[in-house]
Amino acid sequence: MAFWSPTIPSVLIGLLSLLLLLLCSATPIRLGIIRKPSPDVPVFREAPAFRNGDACRQDKIHVSMTLDSNYLRGTMAAVLSILQHSTCPENVEFHFLWSRFQPDVLSSIKSTFPYLNFNVYRFDSNRVRGKISKSIRQALDQPLNYARIYLADLIPVGVKRVIYLDSDLVVVDDIGKLWEVNLKNKVLAAPEYCHANFTKYFTDAFWSDPAFYRTFEGRKPCYFNTGVMVVDVDKWREGGYRLKMEGWMTTQKQKRIYHLGSLPPFLLVLAGDIKGVNHRWNQHGLGGDNLEGKCRSLHPGPISLLHWSGKGKPWLRLDSRKPCTVDYLWAPYDLYRSSSHSLEE
């Protein structure tokens, strides 16, 4: 025997009314879409929230990094390390540079670091495509690798100083200490390595032509790594440093005066004219050389920043089950969801 319920017609009427409202509404209502994660973008665990200590002031610390799906795992680890060791993590503002809009990458940052203070700026790859010469490693030829030269053109004019960092590093000290370095009227500060063989960064064609090597007259040029730099943005703009480096990039296309990517233009323009920073702020070369990426040991002395410059990257070596000993120092900052070698929260 069927029973009639007075509530059924009213429910149907309500549903029909809602459907008519949706169809006839002048302002369309967008329903949420569940997007399947891109296979090119790793999935990360959410990082904990880091808060300022009681003694923190409102001064911002500006940090810039490039943003690319191929190095996103390294970027996430670098950001986590900076926040974790900062006395005032909420004062750190990140300025990410990317060559194309990648919604999955943006969503990944927001979901991994819900409280992160950051902005993203597009670097037009066309600005360098005609200026890049083939180097000894393909990764060095990517247009985004040259974005650091154009940093002052991309970030807001209100930013007067910025720390530029590569994505293959972790900071194990308070980034505020590096931020407060006294530039002493220089445009750039970075650890210098004057014991390195400076001549090897340029070809015989460079050293045999006085028109080239005389660029170092009046300077005592030393190698410095461009993966860790403190930059006076105003001085960079006023001094026309981007144009100076573009000039050398044009020369490189004609004469082949160096082998590496974006590093030599920095050395040609600024080597011997920067503010040196304690070596503890760039324990670089942990990725080995640019050809084989063999394991390297730590240099003696205190460490504030570990940098896997070179061919070998810690996340790739860990995943291949052939890690170097130093790669285990990177692993605790790895937020990759499938990581079995990272520390659990």
Coordinates of C-alpha atoms in Angstrom, one line a residue, residues 161 178 180-192 224 228-230 270-278:
R161 CA 66.9 45.8 -1.5
L178 CA 72.2 38.2 5.5
E180 CA 71.4 43.3 7.3
V181 CA 74.8 43.0 5.5
N182 CA 76.4 46.5 5.0
L183 CA 76.8 46.9 1.3
K184 CA 79.1 49.9 1.8
N185 CA 77.9 51.7 -1.3
K186 CA 78.2 48.6 -3.5
V187 CA 75.4 47.4 -5.8
L188 CA 75.8 43.8 -4.8
A189 CA 77.1 41.6 -1.9
A190 CA 78.0 37.9 -2.1
P191 CA 80.7 35.6 -0.8
E192 CA 83.9 36.0 -2.8
F224 CA 81.4 34.8 -6.8
V228 CA 73.2 33.9 -3.4
M229 CA 73.2 37.7 -3.7
V230 CA 72.1 40.8 -1.8
L270 CA 81.0 43.2 -11.2
A271 CA 83.9 40.9 -10.2
G272 CA 86.3 42.8 -7.9
D273 CA 83.6 45.5 -7.2
I274 CA 81.2 43.9 -4.8
K275 CA 80.9 43.7 -1.0
G276 CA 82.3 40.3 0.2
V277 CA 80.1 38.3 2.6
N278 CA 81.2 35.5 4.9

